[in-house]
Every structure is written in C-alpha cells, then in structure tokens.
Amino acid sequence: MTERNVRSECERAAAAAARATDGVAFLRPGLTGLLRAAATSAAGSRYAPPPEGVRALRNPADGSWDVELRLTVRRGHRAVDVTRAVRLAAEEATRPVVRGSDGTGGGRVTVTVVVTGIV
C-alpha cells in the first residue's frame, strides 16, 4: 500500500471513529481544507478530498503517524472527556491501518484532538 493510500485510509478511519464518539457534534475543517474543497469543486475535479477536520502525516524519521482531528463538541458534554474518548477511538481505529504499512508490523500512531467550539 502506498503512503498516500495509508494516509487516506488513516484519515477515513479516524474520522469515522470521531463521528461515532458520544459528544462530537461534527468535524471541523481548517482553512486549508476549506480552500481545497472550494478549489476542487470550482475546477470540477474528481479528486476526493480527505475527510474534513482530519489530517494524517507520516514522520519520515521513524515511520510513525501523526493524526490531528479538529472537532466541535455538543453542549452538555465535557470537552476533556470527549477529547479523551475521541483520541482513544481514533488510535484504535488507525492502528490496524498503519501497523502493516511499513512492512514490519510496527507503525505507531499519535492522535491529537483540537476542540474548535461547543454547540
């Protein structure tokens, strides 16, 4: 599997795990995601952008993966509890994707969750 495919699968798995977590209202794209979506829709491209609010990057030094999720929390839920639950769920969802990507059965994932608002 190519690095691009692993990144795409990792982002999809993390997004699905986050959306399924109690207390998450929605994933929130950053400025880059908003601009990318606008550019691809204006150009009529068939390119499928990554899920909004998720970015996965591979660290070339040690082969580990860093996943960042940006999300909005539902009112009535503690942000700290939601971020802990999302981080755990995303780590569990992405670990099988990256485990075999380097061919050694390794593959470490670090998940960062950023709360952008409460609704």
mmCIF file of N, CA and C in Angstrom:
data_model
loop_
_atom_site.group_PDB
_atom_site.id
_atom_site.type_symbol
_atom_site.label_atom_id
_atom_site.label_comp_id
_atom_site.label_asym_id
_atom_site.label_seq_id
_atom_site.Cartn_x
_atom_site.Cartn_y
_atom_site.Cartn_z
ATOM 1 N N MET A 1 0.847 -1.170 0.000
ATOM 2 C CA MET A 1 0.000 0.000 0.000
ATOM 3 C C MET A 1 0.898 1.241 0.000
ATOM 4 N N THR A 2 0.588 2.205 -0.843
ATOM 5 C CA THR A 2 1.404 3.413 -0.913
ATOM 6 C C THR A 2 1.141 4.309 0.285
ATOM 7 N N GLU A 3 2.051 5.236 0.514
ATOM 8 C CA GLU A 3 1.897 6.162 1.638
ATOM 9 C C GLU A 3 0.623 6.990 1.494
ATOM 10 N N ARG A 4 0.306 7.376 0.281
ATOM 11 C CA ARG A 4 -0.917 8.156 0.040
ATOM 12 C C ARG A 4 -2.156 7.343 0.405
ATOM 13 N N ASN A 5 -2.160 6.059 0.055
ATOM 14 C CA ASN A 5 -3.296 5.201 0.399
ATOM 15 C C ASN A 5 -3.411 4.999 1.906
ATOM 16 N N VAL A 6 -2.275 4.816 2.557
ATOM 17 C CA VAL A 6 -2.288 4.647 4.012
ATOM 18 C C VAL A 6 -2.814 5.909 4.670
ATOM 19 N N ARG A 7 -2.336 7.071 4.201
ATOM 20 C CA ARG A 7 -2.797 8.349 4.758
ATOM 21 C C ARG A 7 -4.304 8.499 4.587
ATOM 22 N N SER A 8 -4.789 8.193 3.412
ATOM 23 C CA SER A 8 -6.221 8.313 3.131
ATOM 24 C C SER A 8 -7.048 7.382 4.015
ATOM 25 N N GLU A 9 -6.613 6.122 4.133
ATOM 26 C CA GLU A 9 -7.329 5.161 4.984
ATOM 27 C C GLU A 9 -7.266 5.559 6.454
ATOM 28 N N CYS A 10 -6.124 6.067 6.856
ATOM 29 C CA CYS A 10 -5.940 6.506 8.242
ATOM 30 C C CYS A 10 -6.888 7.675 8.549
ATOM 31 N N GLU A 11 -6.979 8.636 7.639
ATOM 32 C CA GLU A 11 -7.878 9.783 7.836
ATOM 33 C C GLU A 11 -9.336 9.344 7.875
ATOM 34 N N ARG A 12 -9.701 8.436 6.994
ATOM 35 C CA ARG A 12 -11.093 7.956 6.994
ATOM 36 C C ARG A 12 -11.436 7.200 8.277
ATOM 37 N N ALA A 13 -10.520 6.360 8.736
ATOM 38 C CA ALA A 13 -10.757 5.587 9.956
ATOM 39 C C ALA A 13 -10.862 6.499 11.168
ATOM 40 N N ALA A 14 -9.984 7.488 11.246
ATOM 41 C CA ALA A 14 -10.017 8.425 12.373
ATOM 42 C C ALA A 14 -11.298 9.254 12.354
ATOM 43 N N ALA A 15 -11.717 9.693 11.172
ATOM 44 C CA ALA A 15 -12.943 10.488 11.054
ATOM 45 C C ALA A 15 -14.165 9.676 11.468
ATOM 46 N N ALA A 16 -14.238 8.443 11.026
ATOM 47 C CA ALA A 16 -15.378 7.588 11.386
ATOM 48 C C ALA A 16 -15.413 7.338 12.892
ATOM 49 N N ALA A 17 -14.251 7.104 13.489
ATOM 50 C CA ALA A 17 -14.192 6.873 14.931
ATOM 51 C C ALA A 17 -14.621 8.110 15.704
ATOM 52 N N ALA A 18 -14.179 9.275 15.249
ATOM 53 C CA ALA A 18 -14.542 10.524 15.934
ATOM 54 C C ALA A 18 -16.036 10.797 15.823
ATOM 55 N N ARG A 19 -16.585 10.619 14.627
ATOM 56 C CA ARG A 19 -18.022 10.880 14.435
ATOM 57 C C ARG A 19 -18.887 9.960 15.280
ATOM 58 N N ALA A 20 -18.402 8.762 15.551
ATOM 59 C CA ALA A 20 -19.173 7.782 16.321
ATOM 60 C C ALA A 20 -19.060 7.997 17.834
ATOM 61 N N THR A 21 -18.207 8.922 18.242
ATOM 62 C CA THR A 21 -17.997 9.167 19.670
ATOM 63 C C THR A 21 -19.084 10.084 20.215
ATOM 64 N N ASP A 22 -19.642 9.694 21.358
ATOM 65 C CA ASP A 22 -20.683 10.485 22.005
ATOM 66 C C ASP A 22 -20.126 11.858 22.391
ATOM 67 N N GLY A 23 -20.861 12.905 22.059
ATOM 68 C CA GLY A 23 -20.460 14.254 22.400
ATOM 69 C C GLY A 23 -19.852 15.028 21.253
ATOM 70 N N VAL A 24 -19.533 14.359 20.151
ATOM 71 C CA VAL A 24 -18.969 15.053 18.989
ATOM 72 C C VAL A 24 -20.122 15.559 18.128
ATOM 73 N N ALA A 25 -20.167 16.871 17.923
ATOM 74 C CA ALA A 25 -21.207 17.454 17.074
ATOM 75 C C ALA A 25 -20.845 17.251 15.598
ATOM 76 N N PHE A 26 -19.623 17.635 15.240
ATOM 77 C CA PHE A 26 -19.153 17.454 13.867
ATOM 78 C C PHE A 26 -17.667 17.721 13.811
ATOM 79 N N LEU A 27 -17.046 17.233 12.737
ATOM 80 C CA LEU A 27 -15.643 17.521 12.486
ATOM 81 C C LEU A 27 -15.563 18.850 11.756
ATOM 82 N N ARG A 28 -14.542 19.604 12.050
ATOM 83 C CA ARG A 28 -14.445 20.962 11.520
ATOM 84 C C ARG A 28 -13.195 21.100 10.656
ATOM 85 N N PRO A 29 -13.367 21.445 9.384
ATOM 86 C CA PRO A 29 -12.181 21.597 8.535
ATOM 87 C C PRO A 29 -11.405 22.863 8.895
ATOM 88 N N GLY A 30 -10.105 22.813 8.685
ATOM 89 C CA GLY A 30 -9.279 24.004 8.850
ATOM 90 C C GLY A 30 -9.328 24.834 7.584
ATOM 91 N N LEU A 31 -8.607 25.907 7.563
ATOM 92 C CA LEU A 31 -8.597 26.802 6.411
ATOM 93 C C LEU A 31 -8.128 26.085 5.151
ATOM 94 N N THR A 32 -7.106 25.255 5.274
ATOM 95 C CA THR A 32 -6.599 24.512 4.115
ATOM 96 C C THR A 32 -7.682 23.616 3.531
ATOM 97 N N GLY A 33 -8.415 22.925 4.387
ATOM 98 C CA GLY A 33 -9.492 22.054 3.920
ATOM 99 C C GLY A 33 -10.594 22.823 3.222
ATOM 100 N N LEU A 34 -10.939 23.987 3.741
ATOM 101 C CA LEU A 34 -11.967 24.810 3.108
ATOM 102 C C LEU A 34 -11.519 25.294 1.730
ATOM 103 N N LEU A 35 -10.270 25.745 1.640
ATOM 104 C CA LEU A 35 -9.750 26.213 0.350
ATOM 105 C C LEU A 35 -9.629 25.074 -0.659
ATOM 106 N N ARG A 36 -9.175 23.911 -0.191
ATOM 107 C CA ARG A 36 -9.045 22.758 -1.081
ATOM 108 C C ARG A 36 -10.406 22.335 -1.626
ATOM 109 N N ALA A 37 -11.415 22.297 -0.762
ATOM 110 C CA ALA A 37 -12.757 21.911 -1.196
ATOM 111 C C ALA A 37 -13.315 22.905 -2.200
ATOM 112 N N ALA A 38 -13.090 24.188 -1.967
ATOM 113 C CA ALA A 38 -13.584 25.215 -2.890
ATOM 114 C C ALA A 38 -12.879 25.110 -4.242
ATOM 115 N N ALA A 39 -11.583 24.876 -4.221
ATOM 116 C CA ALA A 39 -10.821 24.788 -5.470
ATOM 117 C C ALA A 39 -11.203 23.563 -6.286
ATOM 118 N N THR A 40 -11.390 22.422 -5.632
ATOM 119 C CA THR A 40 -11.725 21.208 -6.374
ATOM 120 C C THR A 40 -13.143 21.261 -6.918
ATOM 121 N N SER A 41 -14.069 21.861 -6.173
ATOM 122 C CA SER A 41 -15.438 21.937 -6.684
ATOM 123 C C SER A 41 -15.533 22.948 -7.821
ATOM 124 N N ALA A 42 -14.761 24.033 -7.758
ATOM 125 C CA ALA A 42 -14.779 25.035 -8.822
ATOM 126 C C ALA A 42 -14.146 24.487 -10.095
ATOM 127 N N ALA A 43 -13.149 23.644 -9.953
ATOM 128 C CA ALA A 43 -12.453 23.092 -11.113
ATOM 129 C C ALA A 43 -13.175 21.875 -11.677
ATOM 130 N N GLY A 44 -14.184 21.373 -10.976
ATOM 131 C CA GLY A 44 -14.901 20.191 -11.438
ATOM 132 C C GLY A 44 -14.070 18.931 -11.337
ATOM 133 N N SER A 45 -13.149 18.897 -10.406
ATOM 134 C CA SER A 45 -12.241 17.766 -10.247
ATOM 135 C C SER A 45 -12.956 16.555 -9.666
ATOM 136 N N ARG A 46 -12.460 15.369 -10.034
ATOM 137 C CA ARG A 46 -12.969 14.123 -9.459
ATOM 138 C C ARG A 46 -12.193 13.744 -8.204
ATOM 139 N N TYR A 47 -11.199 14.530 -7.863
ATOM 140 C CA TYR A 47 -10.365 14.279 -6.686
ATOM 141 C C TYR A 47 -11.246 14.270 -5.444
ATOM 142 N N ALA A 48 -11.123 13.235 -4.650
ATOM 143 C CA ALA A 48 -11.891 13.143 -3.409
ATOM 144 C C ALA A 48 -11.036 13.705 -2.279
ATOM 145 N N PRO A 49 -11.419 14.857 -1.742
ATOM 146 C CA PRO A 49 -10.618 15.428 -0.664
ATOM 147 C C PRO A 49 -10.693 14.566 0.590
ATOM 148 N N PRO A 50 -9.710 14.698 1.465
ATOM 149 C CA PRO A 50 -9.746 13.924 2.707
ATOM 150 C C PRO A 50 -10.937 14.357 3.560
ATOM 151 N N PRO A 51 -11.336 13.526 4.501
ATOM 152 C CA PRO A 51 -12.451 13.905 5.366
ATOM 153 C C PRO A 51 -12.148 15.232 6.061
ATOM 154 N N GLU A 52 -13.165 16.055 6.183
ATOM 155 C CA GLU A 52 -12.944 17.352 6.810
ATOM 156 C C GLU A 52 -12.570 17.194 8.280
ATOM 157 N N GLY A 53 -11.683 18.055 8.730
ATOM 158 C CA GLY A 53 -11.297 18.049 10.130
ATOM 159 C C GLY A 53 -10.279 17.008 10.519
ATOM 160 N N VAL A 54 -9.692 16.302 9.548
ATOM 161 C CA VAL A 54 -8.707 15.251 9.856
ATOM 162 C C VAL A 54 -7.481 15.442 8.972
ATOM 163 N N ARG A 55 -6.314 15.298 9.584
ATOM 164 C CA ARG A 55 -5.079 15.350 8.807
ATOM 165 C C ARG A 55 -4.125 14.311 9.371
ATOM 166 N N ALA A 56 -3.593 13.464 8.507
ATOM 167 C CA ALA A 56 -2.617 12.450 8.910
ATOM 168 C C ALA A 56 -1.315 12.705 8.159
ATOM 169 N N LEU A 57 -0.226 12.680 8.897
ATOM 170 C CA LEU A 57 1.092 12.881 8.310
ATOM 171 C C LEU A 57 2.039 11.824 8.844
ATOM 172 N N ARG A 58 2.885 11.316 7.962
ATOM 173 C CA ARG A 58 3.877 10.313 8.351
ATOM 174 C C ARG A 58 5.180 11.006 8.680
ATOM 175 N N ASN A 59 5.781 10.613 9.783
ATOM 176 C CA ASN A 59 7.077 11.134 10.188
ATOM 177 C C ASN A 59 8.149 10.292 9.495
ATOM 178 N N PRO A 60 8.890 10.875 8.549
ATOM 179 C CA PRO A 60 9.872 10.075 7.805
ATOM 180 C C PRO A 60 11.035 9.573 8.660
ATOM 181 N N ALA A 61 11.288 10.220 9.776
ATOM 182 C CA ALA A 61 12.418 9.822 10.612
ATOM 183 C C ALA A 61 12.209 8.449 11.254
ATOM 184 N N ASP A 62 11.005 8.210 11.776
ATOM 185 C CA ASP A 62 10.783 6.933 12.467
ATOM 186 C C ASP A 62 9.591 6.140 11.934
ATOM 187 N N GLY A 63 8.916 6.637 10.909
ATOM 188 C CA GLY A 63 7.807 5.907 10.304
ATOM 189 C C GLY A 63 6.497 5.997 11.067
ATOM 190 N N SER A 64 6.479 6.774 12.147
ATOM 191 C CA SER A 64 5.234 6.910 12.909
ATOM 192 C C SER A 64 4.268 7.846 12.182
ATOM 193 N N TRP A 65 3.022 7.814 12.617
ATOM 194 C CA TRP A 65 1.984 8.648 12.005
ATOM 195 C C TRP A 65 1.412 9.594 13.044
ATOM 196 N N ASP A 66 1.201 10.846 12.637
ATOM 197 C CA ASP A 66 0.562 11.855 13.474
ATOM 198 C C ASP A 66 -0.789 12.181 12.857
ATOM 199 N N VAL A 67 -1.839 12.026 13.641
ATOM 200 C CA VAL A 67 -3.201 12.298 13.176
ATOM 201 C C VAL A 67 -3.759 13.440 14.005
ATOM 202 N N GLU A 68 -4.270 14.459 13.332
ATOM 203 C CA GLU A 68 -4.890 15.593 14.018
ATOM 204 C C GLU A 68 -6.362 15.650 13.645
ATOM 205 N N LEU A 69 -7.205 15.741 14.664
ATOM 206 C CA LEU A 69 -8.650 15.864 14.467
ATOM 207 C C LEU A 69 -9.108 17.204 15.027
ATOM 208 N N ARG A 70 -9.886 17.944 14.261
ATOM 209 C CA ARG A 70 -10.491 19.200 14.713
ATOM 210 C C ARG A 70 -11.988 18.967 14.772
ATOM 211 N N LEU A 71 -12.578 19.237 15.931
ATOM 212 C CA LEU A 71 -13.997 18.928 16.084
ATOM 213 C C LEU A 71 -14.703 19.932 16.975
ATOM 214 N N THR A 72 -16.020 19.884 16.913
ATOM 215 C CA THR A 72 -16.883 20.699 17.754
ATOM 216 C C THR A 72 -17.650 19.764 18.678
ATOM 217 N N VAL A 73 -17.733 20.144 19.943
ATOM 218 C CA VAL A 73 -18.357 19.321 20.981
ATOM 219 C C VAL A 73 -19.795 19.787 21.216
ATOM 220 N N ARG A 74 -20.669 18.830 21.495
ATOM 221 C CA ARG A 74 -22.057 19.154 21.824
ATOM 222 C C ARG A 74 -22.145 19.739 23.233
ATOM 223 N N ARG A 75 -23.004 20.720 23.372
ATOM 224 C CA ARG A 75 -23.249 21.323 24.680
ATOM 225 C C ARG A 75 -23.737 20.240 25.645
ATOM 226 N N GLY A 76 -23.303 20.323 26.887
ATOM 227 C CA GLY A 76 -23.684 19.332 27.880
ATOM 228 C C GLY A 76 -22.667 18.220 28.043
ATOM 229 N N HIS A 77 -21.654 18.213 27.190
ATOM 230 C CA HIS A 77 -20.573 17.227 27.299
ATOM 231 C C HIS A 77 -19.293 17.964 27.677
ATOM 232 N N ARG A 78 -18.530 17.363 28.569
ATOM 233 C CA ARG A 78 -17.255 17.969 28.941
ATOM 234 C C ARG A 78 -16.243 17.760 27.814
ATOM 235 N N ALA A 79 -15.628 18.843 27.365
ATOM 236 C CA ALA A 79 -14.683 18.772 26.254
ATOM 237 C C ALA A 79 -13.528 17.816 26.557
ATOM 238 N N VAL A 80 -13.043 17.820 27.788
ATOM 239 C CA VAL A 80 -11.921 16.946 28.133
ATOM 240 C C VAL A 80 -12.311 15.476 28.013
ATOM 241 N N ASP A 81 -13.525 15.133 28.413
ATOM 242 C CA ASP A 81 -13.969 13.741 28.305
ATOM 243 C C ASP A 81 -14.148 13.333 26.840
ATOM 244 N N VAL A 82 -14.683 14.238 26.043
ATOM 245 C CA VAL A 82 -14.891 13.945 24.618
ATOM 246 C C VAL A 82 -13.543 13.781 23.918
ATOM 247 N N THR A 83 -12.588 14.662 24.204
ATOM 248 C CA THR A 83 -11.290 14.553 23.538
ATOM 249 C C THR A 83 -10.570 13.260 23.919
ATOM 250 N N ARG A 84 -10.671 12.867 25.168
ATOM 251 C CA ARG A 84 -10.050 11.598 25.578
ATOM 252 C C ARG A 84 -10.683 10.419 24.849
ATOM 253 N N ALA A 85 -12.010 10.426 24.766
ATOM 254 C CA ALA A 85 -12.719 9.331 24.094
ATOM 255 C C ALA A 85 -12.398 9.301 22.597
ATOM 256 N N VAL A 86 -12.341 10.465 21.979
ATOM 257 C CA VAL A 86 -12.027 10.535 20.545
ATOM 258 C C VAL A 86 -10.601 10.070 20.301
ATOM 259 N N ARG A 87 -9.675 10.511 21.129
ATOM 260 C CA ARG A 87 -8.273 10.112 20.944
ATOM 261 C C ARG A 87 -8.122 8.595 21.041
ATOM 262 N N LEU A 88 -8.747 8.006 22.035
ATOM 263 C CA LEU A 88 -8.678 6.555 22.206
ATOM 264 C C LEU A 88 -9.316 5.827 21.020
ATOM 265 N N ALA A 89 -10.505 6.271 20.610
ATOM 266 C CA ALA A 89 -11.207 5.629 19.491
ATOM 267 C C ALA A 89 -10.423 5.767 18.189
ATOM 268 N N ALA A 90 -9.856 6.946 17.947
ATOM 269 C CA ALA A 90 -9.089 7.164 16.719
ATOM 270 C C ALA A 90 -7.804 6.348 16.714
ATOM 271 N N GLU A 91 -7.139 6.240 17.869
ATOM 272 C CA GLU A 91 -5.933 5.409 17.939
ATOM 273 C C GLU A 91 -6.256 3.957 17.630
ATOM 274 N N GLU A 92 -7.341 3.448 18.209
ATOM 275 C CA GLU A 92 -7.736 2.057 17.963
ATOM 276 C C GLU A 92 -8.136 1.837 16.507
ATOM 277 N N ALA A 93 -8.784 2.830 15.893
ATOM 278 C CA ALA A 93 -9.240 2.686 14.504
ATOM 279 C C ALA A 93 -8.094 2.779 13.505
ATOM 280 N N THR A 94 -7.087 3.597 13.802
ATOM 281 C CA THR A 94 -5.995 3.797 12.841
ATOM 282 C C THR A 94 -4.837 2.823 13.018
ATOM 283 N N ARG A 95 -4.711 2.245 14.188
ATOM 284 C CA ARG A 95 -3.585 1.333 14.444
ATOM 285 C C ARG A 95 -3.511 0.182 13.434
ATOM 286 N N PRO A 96 -4.623 -0.509 13.122
ATOM 287 C CA PRO A 96 -4.525 -1.591 12.131
ATOM 288 C C PRO A 96 -4.143 -1.097 10.733
ATOM 289 N N VAL A 97 -4.508 0.122 10.408
ATOM 290 C CA VAL A 97 -4.184 0.670 9.085
ATOM 291 C C VAL A 97 -2.688 0.883 8.944
ATOM 292 N N VAL A 98 -2.068 1.468 9.956
ATOM 293 C CA VAL A 98 -0.639 1.774 9.856
ATOM 294 C C VAL A 98 0.250 0.619 10.284
ATOM 295 N N ARG A 99 -0.300 -0.360 10.976
ATOM 296 C CA ARG A 99 0.515 -1.461 11.507
ATOM 297 C C ARG A 99 1.299 -2.154 10.399
ATOM 298 N N GLY A 100 0.650 -2.453 9.304
ATOM 299 C CA GLY A 100 1.336 -3.170 8.238
ATOM 300 C C GLY A 100 1.886 -2.278 7.146
ATOM 301 N N SER A 101 1.743 -0.969 7.288
ATOM 302 C CA SER A 101 2.144 -0.070 6.205
ATOM 303 C C SER A 101 3.653 -0.011 5.999
ATOM 304 N N ASP A 102 4.423 -0.274 7.046
ATOM 305 C CA ASP A 102 5.877 -0.227 6.886
ATOM 306 C C ASP A 102 6.485 -1.596 6.624
ATOM 307 N N GLY A 103 5.631 -2.620 6.573
ATOM 308 C CA GLY A 103 6.100 -3.955 6.265
ATOM 309 C C GLY A 103 6.743 -4.684 7.431
ATOM 310 N N THR A 104 6.817 -4.055 8.590
ATOM 311 C CA THR A 104 7.474 -4.679 9.732
ATOM 312 C C THR A 104 6.492 -5.066 10.822
ATOM 313 N N GLY A 105 5.223 -4.703 10.664
ATOM 314 C CA GLY A 105 4.252 -4.988 11.704
ATOM 315 C C GLY A 105 4.244 -3.922 12.789
ATOM 316 N N GLY A 106 5.075 -2.890 12.626
ATOM 317 C CA GLY A 106 5.130 -1.789 13.592
ATOM 318 C C GLY A 106 4.113 -0.719 13.229
ATOM 319 N N GLY A 107 4.495 0.491 13.343
ATOM 320 C CA GLY A 107 3.615 1.589 12.966
ATOM 321 C C GLY A 107 2.942 2.199 14.174
ATOM 322 N N ARG A 108 3.512 3.273 14.691
ATOM 323 C CA ARG A 108 2.975 3.955 15.857
ATOM 324 C C ARG A 108 2.103 5.115 15.400
ATOM 325 N N VAL A 109 1.005 5.361 16.114
ATOM 326 C CA VAL A 109 0.087 6.450 15.794
ATOM 327 C C VAL A 109 -0.033 7.362 16.998
ATOM 328 N N THR A 110 0.084 8.662 16.762
ATOM 329 C CA THR A 110 -0.146 9.667 17.793
ATOM 330 C C THR A 110 -1.330 10.508 17.332
ATOM 331 N N VAL A 111 -2.363 10.585 18.161
ATOM 332 C CA VAL A 111 -3.567 11.325 17.800
ATOM 333 C C VAL A 111 -3.662 12.582 18.663
ATOM 334 N N THR A 112 -3.890 13.714 18.000
ATOM 335 C CA THR A 112 -4.110 14.979 18.672
ATOM 336 C C THR A 112 -5.517 15.432 18.347
ATOM 337 N N VAL A 113 -6.256 15.851 19.386
ATOM 338 C CA VAL A 113 -7.635 16.310 19.200
ATOM 339 C C VAL A 113 -7.700 17.775 19.596
ATOM 340 N N VAL A 114 -8.233 18.601 18.687
ATOM 341 C CA VAL A 114 -8.391 20.027 18.927
ATOM 342 C C VAL A 114 -9.877 20.339 18.934
ATOM 343 N N VAL A 115 -10.370 20.897 20.039
ATOM 344 C CA VAL A 115 -11.767 21.309 20.123
ATOM 345 C C VAL A 115 -11.863 22.743 19.621
ATOM 346 N N THR A 116 -12.653 22.952 18.568
ATOM 347 C CA THR A 116 -12.767 24.278 17.959
ATOM 348 C C THR A 116 -14.011 25.028 18.419
ATOM 349 N N GLY A 117 -14.912 24.347 19.097
ATOM 350 C CA GLY A 117 -16.108 25.038 19.580
ATOM 351 C C GLY A 117 -17.047 24.096 20.296
ATOM 352 N N ILE A 118 -18.087 24.699 20.875
ATOM 353 C CA ILE A 118 -19.140 23.942 21.563
ATOM 354 C C ILE A 118 -20.474 24.463 21.038
ATOM 355 N N VAL A 119 -21.338 23.531 20.633
ATOM 356 C CA VAL A 119 -22.678 23.930 20.132
ATOM 357 C C VAL A 119 -23.760 23.229 20.918
#
